Amino acid sequence: FRISLLLLPLALVTVVYSQGGSFRPPSIPAIIAILRYQNSPCTTDSNTPGTCLAQNDCLARQGTPDGTCASGFASCCNFKFTCGGRTKENETIFVNHLYPKTDNGTNTCQVTIDKQPNVCQLRLDFEEFSLAQPDENGQCTTDSFMVRTTVGERLPILCGDNNGQHLYVDMGRGSANPVVLSVVTNGDMIGRKWKVKINMIPCNNLDMAPSGCLQYFRSPSSVIQSFNYGLPVR
Ligand SMILES: *[C@@H]1O[C@H](CO)[C@@H](O)[C@H](O)[C@H]1NC(C)=O
Ligand SMILES: *[C@@H]1O[C@H](CO)[C@@H](O)[C@H](O)[C@H]1NC(C)=O
């Protein structure tokens, strides 16, 4: 930490120098703001959780500067959790590769969620979810979203529009097996986009849905809509 403390003003000088052309010493408030917010959580312009970092640090760690933080003195760094990713962190947000833009084409995008000993269920919130519609038989033949687990009920294969829907996934008590989410897309006729929040629910927690329940609504007045699969012909 001491090293970064010493280097930070220096990095800032470099940034100011290279951007402005003419040398301007960094202001004291700028240094204090960056030191204070360094590594703290922030919200990116794409509305995903980010980490507040000096722009150079963000780029050096393979992130994408996406918005500002530290009163505008640093970047909100976006470390996207997308295709090929693996996580054990709570509240991870799984997005399509080009999010917030849409993806197009034939692809398999897969992420792995490792089981933590104290976690028994996952709640997936489809904050945004738009894949190709099912075929005339209601089958997800073009695109599909699948959850692979080794325990619990078989989960439905999803496609079409499922904005605002959620799904509970049992991870099992004894199992140490991960859960794999995969999105398979076929063809380039539409743009696909998704943003799925992954919440880990501790075992023996009141938030746990009854085992085998796909959807669980605590509020008696919430609107219950069926998933966009098995839709009649339109
Ligand atoms: C998908 O990509 C193809 C080929 O690059 C392009 O012609 C098509 O317009 C794209 N579709 C969408 C919805 O972006
Ligand atoms: C994950 O975060 C949610 C929301 O903050 C919280 O309710 C839950 O207990 C957390 N799960 C774990 C395993 O810490």
PDB file of C-alpha atoms and ligand atoms in Angstrom:
ATOM      1  CA  PHE A   1       0.000   0.000   0.000  1.00  0.00           C
ATOM      2  CA  ARG A   2       2.824   2.355   0.830  1.00  0.00           C
ATOM      3  CA  ILE A   3       4.216   1.922  -2.671  1.00  0.00           C
ATOM      4  CA  SER A   4       0.946   2.713  -4.392  1.00  0.00           C
ATOM      5  CA  LEU A   5       0.584   5.708  -2.093  1.00  0.00           C
ATOM      6  CA  LEU A   6       3.862   7.050  -3.356  1.00  0.00           C
ATOM      7  CA  LEU A   7       3.253   6.174  -6.969  1.00  0.00           C
ATOM      8  CA  LEU A   8      -0.266   7.467  -7.238  1.00  0.00           C
ATOM      9  CA  PRO A   9       0.476  11.177  -7.404  1.00  0.00           C
ATOM     10  CA  LEU A  10       3.174  10.335  -9.907  1.00  0.00           C
ATOM     11  CA  ALA A  11       0.736   8.375 -12.069  1.00  0.00           C
ATOM     12  CA  LEU A  12      -1.671  11.240 -11.837  1.00  0.00           C
ATOM     13  CA  VAL A  13       0.963  13.697 -12.964  1.00  0.00           C
ATOM     14  CA  THR A  14       1.629  11.497 -15.971  1.00  0.00           C
ATOM     15  CA  VAL A  15      -2.055  11.334 -16.846  1.00  0.00           C
ATOM     16  CA  VAL A  16      -2.568  15.044 -16.501  1.00  0.00           C
ATOM     17  CA  TYR A  17       0.579  15.700 -18.452  1.00  0.00           C
ATOM     18  CA  SER A  18      -0.195  13.360 -21.321  1.00  0.00           C
ATOM     19  CA  GLN A  19      -3.819  14.452 -21.585  1.00  0.00           C
ATOM     20  CA  GLY A  20      -3.484  18.179 -21.139  1.00  0.00           C
ATOM     21  CA  GLY A  21      -0.232  18.684 -23.006  1.00  0.00           C
ATOM     22  CA  SER A  22       0.903  21.410 -20.681  1.00  0.00           C
ATOM     23  CA  PHE A  23       2.076  20.374 -17.246  1.00  0.00           C
ATOM     24  CA  ARG A  24      -0.273  21.054 -14.390  1.00  0.00           C
ATOM     25  CA  PRO A  25       0.432  19.652 -10.926  1.00  0.00           C
ATOM     26  CA  PRO A  26      -2.447  17.499  -9.639  1.00  0.00           C
ATOM     27  CA  SER A  27      -4.612  19.275  -7.157  1.00  0.00           C
ATOM     28  CA  ILE A  28      -4.584  18.135  -3.550  1.00  0.00           C
ATOM     29  CA  PRO A  29      -8.332  17.334  -3.643  1.00  0.00           C
ATOM     30  CA  ALA A  30      -7.741  15.091  -6.678  1.00  0.00           C
ATOM     31  CA  ILE A  31      -5.042  13.112  -4.890  1.00  0.00           C
ATOM     32  CA  ILE A  32      -7.124  12.813  -1.757  1.00  0.00           C
ATOM     33  CA  ALA A  33     -10.193  11.751  -3.722  1.00  0.00           C
ATOM     34  CA  ILE A  34      -8.307   9.038  -5.587  1.00  0.00           C
ATOM     35  CA  LEU A  35      -6.610   7.721  -2.466  1.00  0.00           C
ATOM     36  CA  ARG A  36      -9.892   7.685  -0.657  1.00  0.00           C
ATOM     37  CA  TYR A  37     -11.881   5.898  -3.356  1.00  0.00           C
ATOM     38  CA  GLN A  38      -9.144   3.646  -4.715  1.00  0.00           C
ATOM     39  CA  ASN A  39     -10.546   0.092  -4.999  1.00  0.00           C
ATOM     40  CA  SER A  40     -13.949   0.983  -3.604  1.00  0.00           C
ATOM     41  CA  PRO A  41     -17.112  -0.209  -5.359  1.00  0.00           C
ATOM     42  CA  CYS A  42     -18.777   2.059  -7.906  1.00  0.00           C
ATOM     43  CA  THR A  43     -21.481   1.772 -10.548  1.00  0.00           C
ATOM     44  CA  THR A  44     -20.365   1.808 -14.163  1.00  0.00           C
ATOM     45  CA  ASP A  45     -22.127   3.738 -16.894  1.00  0.00           C
ATOM     46  CA  SER A  46     -23.394   0.328 -18.079  1.00  0.00           C
ATOM     47  CA  ASN A  47     -25.092   0.010 -14.693  1.00  0.00           C
ATOM     48  CA  THR A  48     -22.989  -2.907 -13.481  1.00  0.00           C
ATOM     49  CA  PRO A  49     -20.823  -3.033 -10.338  1.00  0.00           C
ATOM     50  CA  GLY A  50     -17.330  -1.686 -10.910  1.00  0.00           C
ATOM     51  CA  THR A  51     -14.184  -0.873  -8.994  1.00  0.00           C
ATOM     52  CA  CYS A  52     -12.893   2.645  -8.591  1.00  0.00           C
ATOM     53  CA  LEU A  53      -9.357   2.820  -9.983  1.00  0.00           C
ATOM     54  CA  ALA A  54      -7.029   5.250 -11.669  1.00  0.00           C
ATOM     55  CA  GLN A  55      -7.584   4.797 -15.403  1.00  0.00           C
ATOM     56  CA  ASN A  56      -4.095   3.370 -15.961  1.00  0.00           C
ATOM     57  CA  ASP A  57      -4.599   0.761 -13.223  1.00  0.00           C
ATOM     58  CA  CYS A  58      -7.918  -0.232 -14.735  1.00  0.00           C
ATOM     59  CA  LEU A  59      -6.374  -0.765 -18.175  1.00  0.00           C
ATOM     60  CA  ALA A  60      -3.362  -2.554 -16.699  1.00  0.00           C
ATOM     61  CA  ARG A  61      -5.704  -5.035 -15.013  1.00  0.00           C
ATOM     62  CA  GLN A  62      -7.598  -5.757 -18.269  1.00  0.00           C
ATOM     63  CA  GLY A  63     -10.629  -3.753 -17.211  1.00  0.00           C
ATOM     64  CA  THR A  64     -12.554  -1.191 -19.220  1.00  0.00           C
ATOM     65  CA  PRO A  65     -12.921   2.342 -17.828  1.00  0.00           C
ATOM     66  CA  ASP A  66     -16.695   2.851 -17.845  1.00  0.00           C
ATOM     67  CA  GLY A  67     -17.742   6.053 -16.139  1.00  0.00           C
ATOM     68  CA  THR A  68     -16.054   8.012 -13.394  1.00  0.00           C
ATOM     69  CA  CYS A  69     -15.816   7.911  -9.607  1.00  0.00           C
ATOM     70  CA  ALA A  70     -13.806   9.619  -6.858  1.00  0.00           C
ATOM     71  CA  SER A  71     -15.658  12.854  -7.674  1.00  0.00           C
ATOM     72  CA  GLY A  72     -14.669  12.446 -11.306  1.00  0.00           C
ATOM     73  CA  PHE A  73     -10.966  11.971 -10.616  1.00  0.00           C
ATOM     74  CA  ALA A  74     -10.802   8.216 -11.285  1.00  0.00           C
ATOM     75  CA  SER A  75     -12.436   5.627 -13.554  1.00  0.00           C
ATOM     76  CA  CYS A  76     -15.136   3.227 -12.598  1.00  0.00           C
ATOM     77  CA  CYS A  77     -13.450   0.103 -13.888  1.00  0.00           C
ATOM     78  CA  ASN A  78     -15.650  -2.539 -15.469  1.00  0.00           C
ATOM     79  CA  PHE A  79     -14.406  -6.097 -15.027  1.00  0.00           C
ATOM     80  CA  LYS A  80     -17.042  -7.865 -17.068  1.00  0.00           C
ATOM     81  CA  PHE A  81     -18.119 -11.311 -15.993  1.00  0.00           C
ATOM     82  CA  THR A  82     -18.835 -12.955 -19.303  1.00  0.00           C
ATOM     83  CA  CYS A  83     -18.089 -15.963 -21.550  1.00  0.00           C
ATOM     84  CA  GLY A  84     -15.388 -18.203 -20.077  1.00  0.00           C
ATOM     85  CA  GLY A  85     -15.631 -16.632 -16.619  1.00  0.00           C
ATOM     86  CA  ARG A  86     -15.562 -18.417 -13.308  1.00  0.00           C
ATOM     87  CA  THR A  87     -16.692 -16.939 -10.008  1.00  0.00           C
ATOM     88  CA  LYS A  88     -17.279 -17.643  -6.359  1.00  0.00           C
ATOM     89  CA  GLU A  89     -18.318 -14.098  -5.564  1.00  0.00           C
ATOM     90  CA  ASN A  90     -21.781 -13.169  -4.448  1.00  0.00           C
ATOM     91  CA  GLU A  91     -23.747 -10.683  -6.569  1.00  0.00           C
ATOM     92  CA  THR A  92     -21.737 -11.302  -9.705  1.00  0.00           C
ATOM     93  CA  ILE A  93     -23.437 -10.059 -12.856  1.00  0.00           C
ATOM     94  CA  PHE A  94     -23.214 -12.256 -15.945  1.00  0.00           C
ATOM     95  CA  VAL A  95     -23.511 -10.269 -19.161  1.00  0.00           C
ATOM     96  CA  ASN A  96     -23.179 -11.031 -22.859  1.00  0.00           C
ATOM     97  CA  HIS A  97     -19.753 -10.498 -24.356  1.00  0.00           C
ATOM     98  CA  LEU A  98     -20.443  -7.103 -25.919  1.00  0.00           C
ATOM     99  CA  TYR A  99     -22.803  -5.840 -23.200  1.00  0.00           C
ATOM    100  CA  PRO A 100     -24.317  -3.193 -23.102  1.00  0.00           C
ATOM    101  CA  LYS A 101     -24.311  -3.753 -26.876  1.00  0.00           C
ATOM    102  CA  THR A 102     -25.953  -6.840 -28.315  1.00  0.00           C
ATOM    103  CA  ASP A 103     -24.164  -9.943 -29.548  1.00  0.00           C
ATOM    104  CA  ASN A 104     -24.926 -11.489 -32.880  1.00  0.00           C
ATOM    105  CA  GLY A 105     -23.985 -14.802 -34.469  1.00  0.00           C
ATOM    106  CA  THR A 106     -23.445 -18.432 -33.543  1.00  0.00           C
ATOM    107  CA  ASN A 107     -21.732 -18.883 -30.238  1.00  0.00           C
ATOM    108  CA  THR A 108     -21.642 -20.743 -26.936  1.00  0.00           C
ATOM    109  CA  CYS A 109     -21.076 -18.558 -23.923  1.00  0.00           C
ATOM    110  CA  GLN A 110     -20.511 -20.378 -20.687  1.00  0.00           C
ATOM    111  CA  VAL A 111     -19.707 -19.321 -17.122  1.00  0.00           C
ATOM    112  CA  THR A 112     -19.050 -21.364 -14.002  1.00  0.00           C
ATOM    113  CA  ILE A 113     -20.209 -20.581 -10.492  1.00  0.00           C
ATOM    114  CA  ASP A 114     -18.192 -22.370  -7.851  1.00  0.00           C
ATOM    115  CA  LYS A 115     -19.978 -23.656  -4.805  1.00  0.00           C
ATOM    116  CA  GLN A 116     -19.026 -22.171  -1.479  1.00  0.00           C
ATOM    117  CA  PRO A 117     -19.573 -24.466   1.537  1.00  0.00           C
ATOM    118  CA  ASN A 118     -22.152 -22.171   3.140  1.00  0.00           C
ATOM    119  CA  VAL A 119     -24.183 -21.621  -0.043  1.00  0.00           C
ATOM    120  CA  CYS A 120     -27.128 -23.906  -0.859  1.00  0.00           C
ATOM    121  CA  GLN A 121     -29.002 -22.033  -3.585  1.00  0.00           C
ATOM    122  CA  LEU A 122     -28.536 -19.445  -6.262  1.00  0.00           C
ATOM    123  CA  ARG A 123     -31.058 -16.880  -7.279  1.00  0.00           C
ATOM    124  CA  LEU A 124     -30.667 -15.721 -10.856  1.00  0.00           C
ATOM    125  CA  ASP A 125     -32.321 -12.416 -11.658  1.00  0.00           C
ATOM    126  CA  PHE A 126     -32.767 -11.751 -15.350  1.00  0.00           C
ATOM    127  CA  GLU A 127     -32.415  -7.994 -15.239  1.00  0.00           C
ATOM    128  CA  GLU A 128     -32.140  -8.058 -19.008  1.00  0.00           C
ATOM    129  CA  PHE A 129     -32.671 -11.105 -21.138  1.00  0.00           C
ATOM    130  CA  SER A 130     -33.396 -11.173 -24.812  1.00  0.00           C
ATOM    131  CA  LEU A 131     -32.672 -14.199 -26.986  1.00  0.00           C
ATOM    132  CA  ALA A 132     -34.325 -15.541 -30.145  1.00  0.00           C
ATOM    133  CA  GLN A 133     -37.956 -16.605 -29.702  1.00  0.00           C
ATOM    134  CA  PRO A 134     -38.880 -20.294 -29.454  1.00  0.00           C
ATOM    135  CA  ASP A 135     -40.041 -22.114 -32.579  1.00  0.00           C
ATOM    136  CA  GLU A 136     -43.694 -22.819 -33.421  1.00  0.00           C
ATOM    137  CA  ASN A 137     -43.667 -25.799 -31.050  1.00  0.00           C
ATOM    138  CA  GLY A 138     -42.444 -23.676 -28.181  1.00  0.00           C
ATOM    139  CA  GLN A 139     -38.972 -25.201 -28.273  1.00  0.00           C
ATOM    140  CA  CYS A 140     -35.864 -23.098 -27.866  1.00  0.00           C
ATOM    141  CA  THR A 141     -34.290 -24.376 -31.069  1.00  0.00           C
ATOM    142  CA  THR A 142     -32.445 -21.224 -32.164  1.00  0.00           C
ATOM    143  CA  ASP A 143     -31.116 -19.854 -28.886  1.00  0.00           C
ATOM    144  CA  SER A 144     -31.138 -21.323 -25.417  1.00  0.00           C
ATOM    145  CA  PHE A 145     -30.139 -20.497 -21.881  1.00  0.00           C
ATOM    146  CA  MET A 146     -29.334 -23.544 -19.796  1.00  0.00           C
ATOM    147  CA  VAL A 147     -28.406 -24.148 -16.188  1.00  0.00           C
ATOM    148  CA  ARG A 148     -26.354 -27.253 -15.504  1.00  0.00           C
ATOM    149  CA  THR A 149     -26.295 -28.607 -11.977  1.00  0.00           C
ATOM    150  CA  THR A 150     -25.754 -32.030 -10.501  1.00  0.00           C
ATOM    151  CA  VAL A 151     -28.496 -31.687  -7.893  1.00  0.00           C
ATOM    152  CA  GLY A 152     -32.161 -30.771  -7.727  1.00  0.00           C
ATOM    153  CA  GLU A 153     -34.843 -30.551 -10.350  1.00  0.00           C
ATOM    154  CA  ARG A 154     -34.168 -30.195 -14.017  1.00  0.00           C
ATOM    155  CA  LEU A 155     -34.393 -26.541 -14.866  1.00  0.00           C
ATOM    156  CA  PRO A 156     -36.267 -25.235 -17.882  1.00  0.00           C
ATOM    157  CA  ILE A 157     -34.380 -24.189 -20.996  1.00  0.00           C
ATOM    158  CA  LEU A 158     -35.124 -20.539 -21.595  1.00  0.00           C
ATOM    159  CA  CYS A 159     -35.207 -18.324 -24.662  1.00  0.00           C
ATOM    160  CA  GLY A 160     -37.146 -15.307 -25.929  1.00  0.00           C
ATOM    161  CA  ASP A 161     -37.661 -12.344 -23.609  1.00  0.00           C
ATOM    162  CA  ASN A 162     -37.385 -12.900 -19.876  1.00  0.00           C
ATOM    163  CA  ASN A 163     -36.665  -9.423 -18.548  1.00  0.00           C
ATOM    164  CA  GLY A 164     -37.459  -9.205 -14.851  1.00  0.00           C
ATOM    165  CA  GLN A 165     -37.862 -12.953 -14.327  1.00  0.00           C
ATOM    166  CA  HIS A 166     -35.922 -14.938 -11.776  1.00  0.00           C
ATOM    167  CA  LEU A 167     -34.937 -18.528 -11.193  1.00  0.00           C
ATOM    168  CA  TYR A 168     -33.800 -20.459  -8.120  1.00  0.00           C
ATOM    169  CA  VAL A 169     -31.106 -23.072  -8.548  1.00  0.00           C
ATOM    170  CA  ASP A 170     -30.403 -25.673  -5.872  1.00  0.00           C
ATOM    171  CA  MET A 171     -26.693 -26.210  -5.295  1.00  0.00           C
ATOM    172  CA  GLY A 172     -27.127 -28.993  -2.775  1.00  0.00           C
ATOM    173  CA  ARG A 173     -25.894 -29.235   0.759  1.00  0.00           C
ATOM    174  CA  GLY A 174     -23.352 -32.008   0.421  1.00  0.00           C
ATOM    175  CA  SER A 175     -22.317 -31.314  -3.144  1.00  0.00           C
ATOM    176  CA  ALA A 176     -19.217 -29.337  -4.004  1.00  0.00           C
ATOM    177  CA  ASN A 177     -20.090 -29.237  -7.683  1.00  0.00           C
ATOM    178  CA  PRO A 178     -20.237 -25.958  -9.562  1.00  0.00           C
ATOM    179  CA  VAL A 179     -23.237 -24.636 -11.490  1.00  0.00           C
ATOM    180  CA  VAL A 180     -22.670 -23.889 -15.154  1.00  0.00           C
ATOM    181  CA  LEU A 181     -24.729 -21.331 -17.038  1.00  0.00           C
ATOM    182  CA  SER A 182     -24.569 -21.448 -20.786  1.00  0.00           C
ATOM    183  CA  VAL A 183     -26.105 -19.454 -23.567  1.00  0.00           C
ATOM    184  CA  VAL A 184     -26.103 -21.006 -27.014  1.00  0.00           C
ATOM    185  CA  THR A 185     -26.987 -18.776 -29.948  1.00  0.00           C
ATOM    186  CA  ASN A 186     -27.457 -19.763 -33.564  1.00  0.00           C
ATOM    187  CA  GLY A 187     -27.358 -17.494 -36.551  1.00  0.00           C
ATOM    188  CA  ASP A 188     -27.091 -13.751 -36.919  1.00  0.00           C
ATOM    189  CA  MET A 189     -30.680 -12.663 -37.473  1.00  0.00           C
ATOM    190  CA  ILE A 190     -31.046 -10.899 -34.142  1.00  0.00           C
ATOM    191  CA  GLY A 191     -28.998  -9.152 -31.498  1.00  0.00           C
ATOM    192  CA  ARG A 192     -28.877 -10.954 -28.155  1.00  0.00           C
ATOM    193  CA  LYS A 193     -28.366  -9.324 -24.804  1.00  0.00           C
ATOM    194  CA  TRP A 194     -28.447 -10.453 -21.202  1.00  0.00           C
ATOM    195  CA  LYS A 195     -27.614  -9.241 -17.731  1.00  0.00           C
ATOM    196  CA  VAL A 196     -28.161 -11.877 -15.063  1.00  0.00           C
ATOM    197  CA  LYS A 197     -27.505 -11.135 -11.408  1.00  0.00           C
ATOM    198  CA  ILE A 198     -26.242 -14.142  -9.480  1.00  0.00           C
ATOM    199  CA  ASN A 199     -27.107 -14.109  -5.796  1.00  0.00           C
ATOM    200  CA  MET A 200     -25.780 -16.755  -3.472  1.00  0.00           C
ATOM    201  CA  ILE A 201     -28.217 -17.817  -0.784  1.00  0.00           C
ATOM    202  CA  PRO A 202     -26.692 -19.164   2.415  1.00  0.00           C
ATOM    203  CA  CYS A 203     -27.884 -22.556   3.700  1.00  0.00           C
ATOM    204  CA  ASN A 204     -30.537 -22.445   6.426  1.00  0.00           C
ATOM    205  CA  ASN A 205     -31.384 -18.918   5.397  1.00  0.00           C
ATOM    206  CA  LEU A 206     -34.880 -17.482   5.350  1.00  0.00           C
ATOM    207  CA  ASP A 207     -34.251 -16.301   1.797  1.00  0.00           C
ATOM    208  CA  MET A 208     -33.982 -19.881   0.624  1.00  0.00           C
ATOM    209  CA  ALA A 209     -36.812 -20.948  -1.612  1.00  0.00           C
ATOM    210  CA  PRO A 210     -38.421 -24.297  -0.801  1.00  0.00           C
ATOM    211  CA  SER A 211     -36.325 -26.973  -2.478  1.00  0.00           C
ATOM    212  CA  GLY A 212     -37.370 -27.644  -6.067  1.00  0.00           C
ATOM    213  CA  CYS A 213     -39.149 -24.308  -6.410  1.00  0.00           C
ATOM    214  CA  LEU A 214     -38.197 -22.522  -9.609  1.00  0.00           C
ATOM    215  CA  GLN A 215     -39.688 -19.195  -8.717  1.00  0.00           C
ATOM    216  CA  TYR A 216     -40.562 -17.964  -5.292  1.00  0.00           C
ATOM    217  CA  PHE A 217     -42.417 -14.768  -4.537  1.00  0.00           C
ATOM    218  CA  ARG A 218     -42.450 -13.483  -1.019  1.00  0.00           C
ATOM    219  CA  SER A 219     -44.780 -10.618  -1.758  1.00  0.00           C
ATOM    220  CA  PRO A 220     -48.378 -11.826  -2.185  1.00  0.00           C
ATOM    221  CA  SER A 221     -49.143  -9.081  -4.692  1.00  0.00           C
ATOM    222  CA  SER A 222     -46.284  -9.518  -7.159  1.00  0.00           C
ATOM    223  CA  VAL A 223     -47.235 -10.148 -10.755  1.00  0.00           C
ATOM    224  CA  ILE A 224     -46.412 -13.660 -11.813  1.00  0.00           C
ATOM    225  CA  GLN A 225     -45.658 -14.167 -15.472  1.00  0.00           C
ATOM    226  CA  SER A 226     -44.659 -17.373 -17.072  1.00  0.00           C
ATOM    227  CA  PHE A 227     -41.286 -17.712 -18.733  1.00  0.00           C
ATOM    228  CA  ASN A 228     -41.081 -17.076 -22.398  1.00  0.00           C
ATOM    229  CA  TYR A 229     -40.938 -20.701 -23.390  1.00  0.00           C
ATOM    230  CA  GLY A 230     -43.707 -22.966 -24.512  1.00  0.00           C
ATOM    231  CA  LEU A 231     -45.437 -19.976 -26.058  1.00  0.00           C
ATOM    232  CA  PRO A 232     -48.339 -20.633 -28.417  1.00  0.00           C
ATOM    233  CA  VAL A 233     -47.914 -19.799 -32.101  1.00  0.00           C
ATOM    234  CA  ARG A 234     -48.195 -16.107 -32.781  1.00  0.00           C
TER     235      ARG A 234
HETATM  236  C1  LIG B   1     -25.658  -9.528 -37.397  1.00  0.00           C
HETATM  237  O1  LIG B   1     -24.485  -9.641 -38.187  1.00  0.00           O
HETATM  238  C2  LIG B   1     -24.760  -9.713 -39.584  1.00  0.00           C
HETATM  239  C3  LIG B   1     -23.444 -10.015 -40.297  1.00  0.00           C
HETATM  240  O2  LIG B   1     -22.389  -9.252 -39.795  1.00  0.00           O
HETATM  241  C4  LIG B   1     -25.405  -8.404 -40.021  1.00  0.00           C
HETATM  242  O3  LIG B   1     -25.680  -8.466 -41.409  1.00  0.00           O
HETATM  243  C5  LIG B   1     -26.715  -8.243 -39.242  1.00  0.00           C
HETATM  244  O4  LIG B   1     -27.303  -7.000 -39.568  1.00  0.00           O
HETATM  245  C6  LIG B   1     -26.456  -8.289 -37.733  1.00  0.00           C
HETATM  246  N1  LIG B   1     -27.726  -8.283 -37.075  1.00  0.00           N
HETATM  247  C7  LIG B   1     -27.977  -7.591 -35.968  1.00  0.00           C
HETATM  248  C8  LIG B   1     -29.354  -7.678 -35.410  1.00  0.00           C
HETATM  249  O5  LIG B   1     -27.127  -6.882 -35.419  1.00  0.00           O
HETATM  250  C1  LIG B   2     -25.282 -12.424  -1.020  1.00  0.00           C
HETATM  251  O1  LIG B   2     -25.788 -11.111  -1.051  1.00  0.00           O
HETATM  252  C2  LIG B   2     -27.141 -11.020  -0.636  1.00  0.00           C
HETATM  253  C3  LIG B   2     -27.605  -9.592  -0.851  1.00  0.00           C
HETATM  254  O2  LIG B   2     -26.732  -8.697  -0.263  1.00  0.00           O
HETATM  255  C4  LIG B   2     -27.264 -11.482   0.808  1.00  0.00           C
HETATM  256  O3  LIG B   2     -28.623 -11.427   1.205  1.00  0.00           O
HETATM  257  C5  LIG B   2     -26.736 -12.896   0.916  1.00  0.00           C
HETATM  258  O4  LIG B   2     -26.773 -13.328   2.267  1.00  0.00           O
HETATM  259  C6  LIG B   2     -25.323 -12.997   0.389  1.00  0.00           C
HETATM  260  N1  LIG B   2     -24.894 -14.374   0.343  1.00  0.00           N
HETATM  261  C7  LIG B   2     -23.825 -14.832   0.978  1.00  0.00           C
HETATM  262  C8  LIG B   2     -23.500 -16.275   0.818  1.00  0.00           C
HETATM  263  O5  LIG B   2     -23.119 -14.121   1.670  1.00  0.00           O
END
